[in-house]
mmCIF file of C-alpha atoms and ligand atoms in Angstrom:
data_model
loop_
_atom_site.group_PDB
_atom_site.id
_atom_site.type_symbol
_atom_site.label_atom_id
_atom_site.label_comp_id
_atom_site.label_asym_id
_atom_site.label_seq_id
_atom_site.Cartn_x
_atom_site.Cartn_y
_atom_site.Cartn_z
ATOM 1 C CA UNK A 85 112.389 97.733 92.759
ATOM 2 C CA UNK A 86 113.308 101.221 92.051
ATOM 3 C CA UNK A 87 116.463 102.970 91.117
ATOM 4 C CA UNK A 88 117.556 106.529 90.699
ATOM 5 C CA UNK A 89 120.346 105.890 88.234
ATOM 6 C CA UNK A 90 119.197 106.105 84.683
ATOM 7 C CA UNK A 91 122.307 104.316 83.539
ATOM 8 C CA UNK A 92 121.747 101.494 85.916
ATOM 9 C CA UNK A 93 118.106 101.446 84.940
ATOM 10 C CA UNK A 94 118.890 100.992 81.331
ATOM 11 C CA UNK A 95 120.908 97.894 82.116
ATOM 12 C CA UNK A 96 118.397 96.431 84.453
ATOM 13 C CA UNK A 97 116.610 93.283 83.485
ATOM 14 C CA UNK A 98 112.909 93.988 83.887
ATOM 15 C CA UNK A 99 111.854 90.405 83.816
ATOM 16 C CA UNK A 100 114.105 89.431 86.691
ATOM 17 C CA UNK A 101 112.744 92.347 88.645
ATOM 18 C CA UNK A 102 109.251 91.125 88.187
ATOM 19 C CA UNK A 103 110.161 87.620 89.276
ATOM 20 C CA UNK A 104 111.803 88.879 92.355
ATOM 21 C CA UNK A 105 108.807 90.827 93.504
ATOM 22 C CA UNK A 106 106.476 87.878 93.075
ATOM 23 C CA UNK A 107 108.918 85.753 94.992
ATOM 24 C CA UNK A 108 108.711 88.185 97.883
ATOM 25 C CA UNK A 109 104.967 87.958 98.027
ATOM 26 C CA UNK A 110 105.041 84.213 97.917
ATOM 27 C CA UNK A 111 106.922 83.946 101.221
ATOM 28 C CA UNK A 112 104.963 82.420 104.007
ATOM 29 C CA UNK A 113 103.562 84.971 106.392
ATOM 30 C CA UNK A 114 104.140 84.924 110.073
ATOM 31 C CA UNK A 115 104.158 87.354 112.917
ATOM 32 C CA UNK A 116 107.585 88.308 114.175
ATOM 33 C CA UNK A 117 108.745 89.786 117.428
ATOM 34 C CA UNK A 118 111.959 91.737 117.678
ATOM 35 C CA UNK A 119 113.744 93.939 120.137
ATOM 36 C CA UNK A 120 113.149 97.601 119.570
ATOM 37 C CA UNK A 121 115.078 100.049 121.584
ATOM 38 C CA UNK A 122 113.416 103.392 122.061
ATOM 39 C CA UNK A 123 115.385 106.561 121.533
ATOM 40 C CA UNK A 124 113.621 109.003 123.778
ATOM 41 C CA UNK A 125 114.173 112.092 121.711
ATOM 42 C CA UNK A 126 112.073 114.940 120.428
ATOM 43 C CA UNK A 127 112.924 115.439 116.781
ATOM 44 C CA UNK A 128 113.236 118.946 115.282
ATOM 45 C CA UNK A 129 111.922 119.888 111.917
ATOM 46 C CA UNK A 130 114.621 120.238 109.289
ATOM 47 C CA UNK A 131 112.729 120.426 105.967
ATOM 48 C CA UNK A 132 109.051 120.978 105.362
ATOM 49 C CA UNK A 133 107.839 120.352 101.858
ATOM 50 C CA UNK A 134 104.480 121.907 101.372
ATOM 51 C CA UNK A 135 102.642 124.069 98.876
ATOM 52 C CA UNK A 136 104.821 125.628 96.194
ATOM 53 C CA UNK A 137 107.960 124.046 97.738
ATOM 54 C CA UNK A 138 107.117 120.864 95.889
ATOM 55 C CA UNK A 139 107.812 122.707 92.671
ATOM 56 C CA UNK A 140 111.003 124.337 93.837
ATOM 57 C CA UNK A 141 112.730 121.623 95.905
ATOM 58 C CA UNK A 142 112.139 118.475 93.889
ATOM 59 C CA UNK A 143 113.403 117.325 90.512
ATOM 60 C CA UNK A 144 111.134 115.787 87.912
ATOM 61 C CA UNK A 145 112.343 112.467 86.539
ATOM 62 C CA UNK A 146 111.767 112.331 82.798
ATOM 63 C CA UNK A 147 113.481 109.058 81.809
ATOM 64 C CA UNK A 148 111.608 105.975 80.708
ATOM 65 C CA UNK A 149 110.094 104.165 83.694
ATOM 66 C CA UNK A 150 112.771 101.842 85.117
ATOM 67 C CA UNK A 151 110.074 99.448 86.238
ATOM 68 C CA UNK A 152 108.660 99.111 82.730
ATOM 69 C CA UNK A 153 105.438 100.958 83.296
ATOM 70 C CA UNK A 154 103.070 102.460 80.701
ATOM 71 C CA UNK A 155 103.882 106.020 81.664
ATOM 72 C CA UNK A 156 105.504 109.150 80.294
ATOM 73 C CA UNK A 157 107.057 110.925 83.205
ATOM 74 C CA UNK A 158 106.662 114.684 82.574
ATOM 75 C CA UNK A 159 109.052 117.554 83.155
ATOM 76 C CA UNK A 160 108.050 120.149 85.721
ATOM 77 C CA UNK A 161 106.773 122.592 83.115
ATOM 78 C CA UNK A 162 104.820 119.905 81.224
ATOM 79 C CA UNK A 163 103.323 118.524 84.448
ATOM 80 C CA UNK A 164 102.250 121.958 85.444
ATOM 81 C CA UNK A 165 100.858 123.022 82.156
ATOM 82 C CA UNK A 166 98.900 119.790 81.770
ATOM 83 C CA UNK A 167 97.482 120.207 85.268
ATOM 84 C CA UNK A 168 99.182 117.107 86.699
ATOM 85 C CA UNK A 169 101.200 118.928 89.315
ATOM 86 C CA UNK A 170 99.595 121.826 91.214
ATOM 87 C CA UNK A 171 98.839 123.218 94.639
ATOM 88 C CA UNK A 172 95.222 123.412 95.792
ATOM 89 C CA UNK A 173 94.435 126.985 96.808
ATOM 90 C CA UNK A 174 91.802 125.915 99.329
ATOM 91 C CA UNK A 175 94.031 123.773 101.550
ATOM 92 C CA UNK A 176 97.642 124.148 100.285
ATOM 93 C CA UNK A 177 97.844 120.460 99.411
ATOM 94 C CA UNK A 178 100.029 119.370 96.548
ATOM 95 C CA UNK A 179 98.523 117.185 93.752
ATOM 96 C CA UNK A 180 100.570 114.866 91.660
ATOM 97 C CA UNK A 181 98.257 113.148 89.197
ATOM 98 C CA UNK A 182 98.099 110.668 86.379
ATOM 99 C CA UNK A 183 96.410 112.025 83.214
ATOM 100 C CA UNK A 184 92.691 111.190 83.463
ATOM 101 C CA UNK A 185 91.386 112.980 80.398
ATOM 102 C CA UNK A 186 93.366 111.802 77.405
ATOM 103 C CA UNK A 187 92.712 108.695 75.337
ATOM 104 C CA UNK A 188 95.776 106.532 74.959
ATOM 105 C CA UNK A 189 96.262 103.471 72.736
ATOM 106 C CA UNK A 190 95.988 100.144 74.496
ATOM 107 C CA UNK A 191 99.558 99.273 75.534
ATOM 108 C CA UNK A 192 100.544 102.940 75.186
ATOM 109 C CA UNK A 193 101.863 105.351 77.716
ATOM 110 C CA UNK A 194 99.877 107.715 79.904
ATOM 111 C CA UNK A 195 101.324 110.924 81.364
ATOM 112 C CA UNK A 196 102.366 110.748 85.013
ATOM 113 C CA UNK A 197 104.754 112.398 87.443
ATOM 114 C CA UNK A 198 107.808 111.173 89.383
ATOM 115 C CA UNK A 199 109.615 113.556 91.649
ATOM 116 C CA UNK A 200 112.857 113.284 93.613
ATOM 117 C CA UNK A 201 113.931 115.551 96.519
ATOM 118 C CA UNK A 202 116.971 117.644 95.642
ATOM 119 C CA UNK A 203 118.300 117.108 99.151
ATOM 120 C CA UNK A 204 119.620 113.810 100.342
ATOM 121 C CA UNK A 205 119.619 112.432 103.887
ATOM 122 C CA UNK A 206 121.486 110.052 106.184
ATOM 123 C CA UNK A 207 118.899 109.466 108.840
ATOM 124 C CA UNK A 208 116.077 111.124 110.703
ATOM 125 C CA UNK A 209 112.320 110.978 110.839
ATOM 126 C CA UNK A 210 110.611 111.138 107.425
ATOM 127 C CA UNK A 211 106.884 111.916 107.422
ATOM 128 C CA UNK A 212 104.287 112.162 104.647
ATOM 129 C CA UNK A 213 100.704 113.300 105.309
ATOM 130 C CA UNK A 214 98.403 112.583 102.349
ATOM 131 C CA UNK A 215 94.632 112.662 102.012
ATOM 132 C CA UNK A 216 94.586 110.598 98.814
ATOM 133 C CA UNK A 217 96.849 108.137 97.023
ATOM 134 C CA UNK A 218 96.545 106.774 93.481
ATOM 135 C CA UNK A 219 94.212 103.785 93.491
ATOM 136 C CA UNK A 220 92.755 101.167 91.223
ATOM 137 C CA UNK A 221 93.582 98.399 88.769
ATOM 138 C CA UNK A 222 96.891 99.027 86.930
ATOM 139 C CA UNK A 223 98.158 101.682 89.314
ATOM 140 C CA UNK A 224 101.459 101.338 91.253
ATOM 141 C CA UNK A 225 102.026 104.317 93.608
ATOM 142 C CA UNK A 226 105.102 104.609 95.771
ATOM 143 C CA UNK A 227 106.765 106.873 98.317
ATOM 144 C CA UNK A 228 110.336 105.761 98.887
ATOM 145 C CA UNK A 229 113.933 106.793 99.447
ATOM 146 C CA UNK A 230 116.999 105.680 97.548
ATOM 147 C CA UNK A 231 120.748 106.179 97.596
ATOM 148 C CA UNK A 232 123.249 106.410 94.725
ATOM 149 C CA UNK A 233 124.443 103.381 92.689
ATOM 150 C CA UNK A 234 121.455 101.191 93.477
ATOM 151 C CA UNK A 235 121.442 98.910 95.358
ATOM 152 C CA UNK A 236 124.753 99.699 97.079
ATOM 153 C CA UNK A 237 123.351 102.609 99.073
ATOM 154 C CA UNK A 238 120.003 100.944 99.625
ATOM 155 C CA UNK A 239 116.367 101.707 99.130
ATOM 156 C CA UNK A 240 113.541 102.154 101.614
ATOM 157 C CA UNK A 241 109.960 101.725 100.397
ATOM 158 C CA UNK A 242 107.643 103.446 102.839
ATOM 159 C CA UNK A 243 104.401 103.335 100.839
ATOM 160 C CA UNK A 244 104.020 100.843 98.002
ATOM 161 C CA UNK A 245 101.434 98.561 96.447
ATOM 162 C CA UNK A 246 99.613 97.734 93.227
ATOM 163 C CA UNK A 247 96.117 97.373 91.715
ATOM 164 C CA UNK A 248 93.418 96.809 94.302
ATOM 165 C CA UNK A 249 95.851 95.877 97.079
ATOM 166 C CA UNK A 250 94.257 96.693 100.445
ATOM 167 C CA UNK A 251 97.291 97.010 102.751
ATOM 168 C CA UNK A 252 100.584 98.779 102.453
ATOM 169 C CA UNK A 253 103.828 96.956 101.761
ATOM 170 C CA UNK A 254 107.030 98.328 103.342
ATOM 171 C CA UNK A 255 110.407 97.092 102.072
ATOM 172 C CA UNK A 256 114.107 97.575 102.653
ATOM 173 C CA UNK A 257 116.540 96.799 99.875
ATOM 174 C CA UNK A 258 120.073 96.588 101.151
ATOM 175 C CA UNK A 259 123.308 96.827 99.248
ATOM 176 C CA UNK A 260 126.511 94.982 98.997
ATOM 177 C CA UNK A 261 127.298 94.184 102.635
ATOM 178 C CA UNK A 262 124.547 91.568 102.782
ATOM 179 C CA UNK A 263 124.347 91.786 106.525
ATOM 180 C CA UNK A 264 120.749 92.891 106.548
ATOM 181 C CA UNK A 265 117.811 90.785 107.451
ATOM 182 C CA UNK A 266 114.632 91.241 109.438
ATOM 183 C CA UNK A 267 115.472 89.990 112.961
ATOM 184 C CA UNK A 268 113.417 87.252 114.544
ATOM 185 C CA UNK A 269 114.252 87.359 118.177
ATOM 186 C CA UNK A 270 111.370 87.108 120.661
ATOM 187 C CA UNK A 271 113.379 88.552 123.402
ATOM 188 C CA UNK A 272 111.679 91.861 123.967
ATOM 189 C CA UNK A 273 108.209 93.180 124.634
ATOM 190 C CA UNK A 274 108.573 95.398 121.586
ATOM 191 C CA UNK A 275 107.001 94.101 118.412
ATOM 192 C CA UNK A 276 105.873 95.246 115.062
ATOM 193 C CA UNK A 277 102.365 94.692 113.843
ATOM 194 C CA UNK A 278 102.923 93.864 110.194
ATOM 195 C CA UNK A 279 103.423 90.492 108.533
ATOM 196 C CA UNK A 280 106.833 89.548 107.190
ATOM 197 C CA UNK A 281 106.845 88.649 103.500
ATOM 198 C CA UNK A 282 110.589 88.147 103.061
ATOM 199 C CA UNK A 283 113.450 88.259 105.568
ATOM 200 C CA UNK A 284 116.492 88.874 103.378
ATOM 201 C CA UNK A 285 116.984 92.523 102.491
ATOM 202 C CA UNK A 286 119.937 91.967 100.155
ATOM 203 C CA UNK A 287 119.072 93.092 96.600
ATOM 204 C CA UNK A 288 120.767 92.761 93.273
ATOM 205 C CA UNK A 289 119.611 93.115 89.666
ATOM 206 C CA UNK A 290 118.737 89.446 89.836
ATOM 207 C CA UNK A 291 117.213 89.197 93.267
ATOM 208 C CA UNK A 292 115.696 92.417 94.355
ATOM 209 C CA UNK A 293 112.634 91.433 96.344
ATOM 210 C CA UNK A 294 114.166 92.910 99.528
ATOM 211 C CA UNK A 295 112.696 92.295 102.964
ATOM 212 C CA UNK A 296 109.034 93.333 103.077
ATOM 213 C CA UNK A 297 106.527 93.799 105.835
ATOM 214 C CA UNK A 298 102.910 94.086 104.992
ATOM 215 C CA UNK A 299 100.687 96.306 107.167
ATOM 216 C CA UNK A 300 97.573 94.573 108.542
ATOM 217 C CA UNK A 301 95.437 97.773 108.557
ATOM 218 C CA UNK A 302 93.220 98.249 105.508
ATOM 219 C CA UNK A 303 93.283 101.997 105.987
ATOM 220 C CA UNK A 304 97.007 101.878 105.090
ATOM 221 C CA UNK A 305 96.585 101.574 101.375
ATOM 222 C CA UNK A 306 94.361 102.125 98.381
ATOM 223 C CA UNK A 307 90.606 102.792 98.697
ATOM 224 C CA UNK A 308 90.743 102.097 102.422
ATOM 225 C CA UNK A 309 93.327 104.824 102.852
ATOM 226 C CA UNK A 310 91.411 107.348 100.698
ATOM 227 C CA UNK A 311 88.032 106.589 102.311
ATOM 228 C CA UNK A 312 89.578 107.410 105.662
ATOM 229 C CA UNK A 313 90.791 110.793 104.351
ATOM 230 C CA UNK A 314 94.256 109.348 104.242
ATOM 231 C CA UNK A 315 96.673 109.664 107.063
ATOM 232 C CA UNK A 316 100.345 109.719 107.943
ATOM 233 C CA UNK A 317 103.265 107.409 107.258
ATOM 234 C CA UNK A 318 106.545 107.861 109.155
ATOM 235 C CA UNK A 319 109.958 106.272 108.727
ATOM 236 C CA UNK A 320 112.381 106.624 111.643
ATOM 237 C CA UNK A 321 115.860 105.897 110.321
ATOM 238 C CA UNK A 322 118.261 105.551 113.175
ATOM 239 C CA UNK A 323 121.636 104.012 112.455
ATOM 240 C CA UNK A 324 122.113 102.698 115.977
ATOM 241 C CA UNK A 325 118.561 101.300 116.467
ATOM 242 C CA UNK A 326 117.205 100.389 113.082
ATOM 243 C CA UNK A 327 114.401 101.363 110.716
ATOM 244 C CA UNK A 328 110.857 101.773 112.095
ATOM 245 C CA UNK A 329 107.736 102.566 110.039
ATOM 246 C CA UNK A 330 104.336 103.622 111.239
ATOM 247 C CA UNK A 331 101.001 104.286 109.574
ATOM 248 C CA UNK A 332 98.475 106.421 111.364
ATOM 249 C CA UNK A 333 94.908 106.889 110.303
ATOM 250 C CA UNK A 334 93.946 110.518 110.357
ATOM 251 C CA UNK A 335 92.187 110.296 113.691
ATOM 252 C CA UNK A 336 95.216 108.595 115.299
ATOM 253 C CA UNK A 337 97.984 110.992 114.221
ATOM 254 C CA UNK A 338 100.125 111.655 117.295
ATOM 255 C CA UNK A 339 99.546 115.103 118.786
ATOM 256 C CA UNK A 340 103.322 115.634 119.133
ATOM 257 C CA UNK A 341 103.710 115.149 115.394
ATOM 258 C CA UNK A 342 100.921 117.599 114.599
ATOM 259 C CA UNK A 343 102.721 120.051 116.921
ATOM 260 C CA UNK A 344 105.968 119.397 114.947
ATOM 261 C CA UNK A 345 107.713 118.136 118.067
ATOM 262 C CA UNK A 346 107.562 114.396 117.474
ATOM 263 C CA UNK A 347 108.946 111.851 119.937
ATOM 264 C CA UNK A 348 108.501 108.529 118.168
ATOM 265 C CA UNK A 349 109.372 106.562 121.317
ATOM 266 C CA UNK A 350 105.851 107.506 122.535
ATOM 267 C CA UNK A 351 104.086 106.294 119.357
ATOM 268 C CA UNK A 352 103.684 102.614 120.260
ATOM 269 C CA UNK A 353 104.355 99.570 118.177
ATOM 270 C CA UNK A 354 105.372 100.321 114.624
ATOM 271 C CA UNK A 355 103.907 98.525 111.629
ATOM 272 C CA UNK A 356 107.389 97.480 110.497
ATOM 273 C CA UNK A 357 110.765 97.338 112.223
ATOM 274 C CA UNK A 358 114.213 96.328 110.938
ATOM 275 C CA UNK A 359 116.616 96.086 113.821
ATOM 276 C CA UNK A 360 120.217 97.276 113.638
ATOM 277 C CA UNK A 361 121.043 94.039 115.431
ATOM 278 C CA UNK A 362 120.240 92.122 112.220
ATOM 279 C CA UNK A 363 120.964 94.848 109.692
ATOM 280 C CA UNK A 364 124.029 97.034 109.412
ATOM 281 C CA UNK A 365 122.067 100.227 108.815
ATOM 282 C CA UNK A 366 124.853 102.738 108.236
ATOM 283 C CA UNK A 367 126.752 100.407 105.840
ATOM 284 C CA UNK A 368 123.672 99.704 103.709
ATOM 285 C CA UNK A 369 121.762 102.979 103.659
ATOM 286 C CA UNK A 370 123.171 106.414 102.960
ATOM 287 C CA UNK A 371 122.694 109.590 100.926
ATOM 288 C CA UNK A 372 119.015 108.939 100.272
ATOM 289 C CA UNK A 373 116.739 111.165 98.229
ATOM 290 C CA UNK A 374 112.963 110.894 98.620
ATOM 291 C CA UNK A 375 110.804 109.899 95.642
ATOM 292 C CA UNK A 376 107.079 110.122 95.004
ATOM 293 C CA UNK A 377 105.755 108.478 91.859
ATOM 294 C CA UNK A 378 102.863 106.670 90.198
ATOM 295 C CA UNK A 379 103.419 104.227 87.435
ATOM 296 C CA UNK A 380 100.934 102.111 85.462
ATOM 297 C CA UNK A 381 101.284 98.345 84.903
ATOM 298 C CA UNK A 382 105.019 97.593 84.676
ATOM 299 C CA UNK A 383 106.836 94.747 86.371
ATOM 300 C CA UNK A 384 104.758 94.461 89.457
ATOM 301 C CA UNK A 385 101.275 95.946 88.776
ATOM 302 C CA UNK A 386 101.164 94.460 85.287
ATOM 303 C CA UNK A 387 102.702 91.106 86.065
ATOM 304 C CA UNK A 388 100.953 88.126 87.580
ATOM 305 C CA UNK A 389 99.779 90.455 90.367
ATOM 306 C CA UNK A 390 97.335 91.988 87.877
ATOM 307 C CA UNK A 391 95.161 89.023 87.286
ATOM 308 C CA UNK A 392 95.595 87.662 90.801
ATOM 309 C CA UNK A 393 94.223 90.905 92.120
ATOM 310 C CA UNK A 394 90.924 90.325 90.375
ATOM 311 C CA UNK A 395 91.382 93.174 87.953
ATOM 312 C CA UNK A 396 89.582 92.813 84.599
ATOM 313 C CA UNK A 397 91.170 92.009 81.232
ATOM 314 C CA UNK A 398 94.730 92.946 80.582
ATOM 315 C CA UNK A 399 96.638 95.657 82.409
ATOM 316 C CA UNK A 400 97.906 97.205 79.178
ATOM 317 C CA UNK A 401 94.329 97.588 77.945
ATOM 318 C CA UNK A 402 93.379 99.410 81.119
ATOM 319 C CA UNK A 403 95.798 102.269 80.324
ATOM 320 C CA UNK A 404 93.714 103.267 77.264
ATOM 321 C CA UNK A 405 90.728 104.338 79.260
ATOM 322 C CA UNK A 406 91.095 107.774 80.935
ATOM 323 C CA UNK A 407 88.231 107.202 83.313
ATOM 324 C CA UNK A 408 90.293 104.496 85.087
ATOM 325 C CA UNK A 409 92.644 107.230 86.347
ATOM 326 C CA UNK A 410 90.282 109.772 87.843
ATOM 327 C CA UNK A 411 91.369 108.664 91.323
ATOM 328 C CA UNK A 412 95.021 108.060 90.405
ATOM 329 C CA UNK A 413 96.448 111.028 92.207
ATOM 330 C CA UNK A 414 98.511 111.851 95.264
ATOM 331 C CA UNK A 415 97.095 114.689 97.359
ATOM 332 C CA UNK A 416 99.875 115.506 99.806
ATOM 333 C CA UNK A 417 99.338 117.808 102.760
ATOM 334 C CA UNK A 418 103.062 117.832 103.495
ATOM 335 C CA UNK A 419 106.298 115.857 103.548
ATOM 336 C CA UNK A 420 108.653 116.653 106.404
ATOM 337 C CA UNK A 421 112.055 115.547 107.560
ATOM 338 C CA UNK A 422 112.921 115.863 111.241
ATOM 339 C CA UNK A 423 116.346 115.318 112.835
HETATM 340 C C1 NAG B 1940 101.342 126.782 102.259
HETATM 341 O O1 NAG B 1940 102.466 126.116 102.842
HETATM 342 C C2 NAG B 1940 103.629 126.926 102.895
HETATM 343 C C3 NAG B 1940 104.745 126.068 103.477
HETATM 344 O O2 NAG B 1940 104.418 125.602 104.755
HETATM 345 C C4 NAG B 1940 103.356 128.164 103.743
HETATM 346 O O3 NAG B 1940 104.544 128.971 103.778
HETATM 347 C C5 NAG B 1940 102.229 128.954 103.180
HETATM 348 O O4 NAG B 1940 101.894 129.970 104.018
HETATM 349 C C6 NAG B 1940 100.999 128.027 103.022
HETATM 350 N N1 NAG B 1940 99.972 128.727 102.322
HETATM 351 C C7 NAG B 1940 98.743 128.729 102.763
HETATM 352 C C8 NAG B 1940 97.738 129.494 101.924
HETATM 353 O O5 NAG B 1940 98.366 128.145 103.776
HETATM 354 C C1 NAG B 1941 108.424 83.417 119.353
HETATM 355 O O1 NAG B 1941 107.204 83.233 120.130
HETATM 356 C C2 NAG B 1941 106.253 82.429 119.475
HETATM 357 C C3 NAG B 1941 104.974 82.481 120.338
HETATM 358 O O2 NAG B 1941 105.256 82.492 121.698
HETATM 359 C C4 NAG B 1941 106.830 81.020 119.298
HETATM 360 O O3 NAG B 1941 105.857 80.222 118.663
HETATM 361 C C5 NAG B 1941 108.099 81.109 118.456
HETATM 362 O O4 NAG B 1941 108.641 79.837 118.315
HETATM 363 C C6 NAG B 1941 109.086 82.053 119.075
HETATM 364 N N1 NAG B 1941 110.172 82.260 118.147
HETATM 365 C C7 NAG B 1941 111.457 82.298 118.543
HETATM 366 C C8 NAG B 1941 112.469 82.552 117.464
HETATM 367 O O5 NAG B 1941 111.790 82.131 119.717
HETATM 368 C C1 NAG B 1942 124.286 107.109 109.589
HETATM 369 O O1 NAG B 1942 125.204 106.442 108.778
HETATM 370 C C2 NAG B 1942 125.527 107.136 107.567
HETATM 371 C C3 NAG B 1942 126.329 106.236 106.683
HETATM 372 O O2 NAG B 1942 127.457 105.766 107.340
HETATM 373 C C4 NAG B 1942 126.271 108.390 107.977
HETATM 374 O O3 NAG B 1942 126.612 109.141 106.799
HETATM 375 C C5 NAG B 1942 125.406 109.244 108.855
HETATM 376 O O4 NAG B 1942 126.084 110.343 109.315
HETATM 377 C C6 NAG B 1942 124.860 108.441 110.047
HETATM 378 N N1 NAG B 1942 123.827 109.247 110.637
HETATM 379 C C7 NAG B 1942 123.875 109.685 111.846
HETATM 380 C C8 NAG B 1942 122.737 110.518 112.298
HETATM 381 O O5 NAG B 1942 124.842 109.472 112.573
HETATM 382 C C1 NAG B 1943 86.330 102.760 80.697
HETATM 383 O O1 NAG B 1943 86.375 102.363 82.041
HETATM 384 C C2 NAG B 1943 85.149 102.537 82.705
HETATM 385 C C3 NAG B 1943 85.405 102.239 84.169
HETATM 386 O O2 NAG B 1943 86.194 101.130 84.314
HETATM 387 C C4 NAG B 1943 84.093 101.684 82.065
HETATM 388 O O3 NAG B 1943 82.878 101.881 82.703
HETATM 389 C C5 NAG B 1943 83.973 102.029 80.590
HETATM 390 O O4 NAG B 1943 83.071 101.182 79.940
HETATM 391 C C6 NAG B 1943 85.330 101.956 79.892
HETATM 392 N N1 NAG B 1943 85.197 102.499 78.544
HETATM 393 C C7 NAG B 1943 85.786 101.905 77.523
HETATM 394 C C8 NAG B 1943 85.621 102.545 76.195
HETATM 395 O O5 NAG B 1943 86.409 100.844 77.634
#
């Protein structure tokens, strides 16, 4: 759904994107069991993004929203001067907010923030600890990673959803090799707890739904996440094993992660798992930068998902009213990469 390349974005057909996402959600849901090999390894911290680092180590995307949202993505200096990107003195958390004070015309654009890590990665354990995510009708928050020349170097959506969605949707978008699906073998005791929405990860401008797994835990997204004081999401990207994703409610965060000595093989069944046996990980995913953003309406939140979510009126009218965005903010305790 997302892309880093502004050139590519300009050429992208937004209507086909919207169609693809709806297609993904229309897939029948079923529980899947796959083999998951454990790599018994204690990961070491490589990069900790916390406090003022968010303002030094991330770039601010200022192009028009590639997903057609009703947002103006602000530069670093504008985001800071308008109070939409700051560090809380009391707890060192980083806030990335949607403007919740200005009146905007219906169908207009509201200020928001989209940041991209300057560093890129080729594997490891990616962790975000947040106490709040943007919520409510018309919002579309996401924490994801993406490589160059989308979709050839792939995309990994770790946190994503729209409107009043109650559970998190995790998605891989694979590039040109096409050998990437969610495996369906029953052969191991290892499982993942989420529900498969689409099995083919291959994505193009015309068919970019990717392979999604929806978390079953209502503390994994939206108001449920925020009411639980948030929690942690982790992506373990291991070329030889596959991609695993976990969500932990705050009370369930593994002690080894809190101690910055995580051993994910002790963490239990992940919410989502994409096995290297059914997906050529190293061919499809490389040189990924991390992205945190919030858009409004756009292809997914503003499409048929808007009315089907039970949200009132039209999405593009929602944007006019500042009070709809009081809770549309990320409050991030830290983002860390371990290797
Ligand atoms: C905020 O986080 C940074 C990075 O971990 C750390 O260096 C700094 O000491 C923290 N500040 C406070 C007030 O805790
Ligand atoms: C996996 O196990 C379930 C339940 O035992 C069964 O219904 C299903 O057919 C199995 N799938 C495969 C691919 O073996
Ligand atoms: C994973 O594969 C990518 C792409 O081929 C490669 O650049 C990277 O070094 C591999 N990562 C590890 C940890 O081997
Ligand atoms: C703005 O939104 C709030 C909350 O949804 C609602 O109570 C209020 O009536 C709206 N105001 C206008 C002018 O639409």
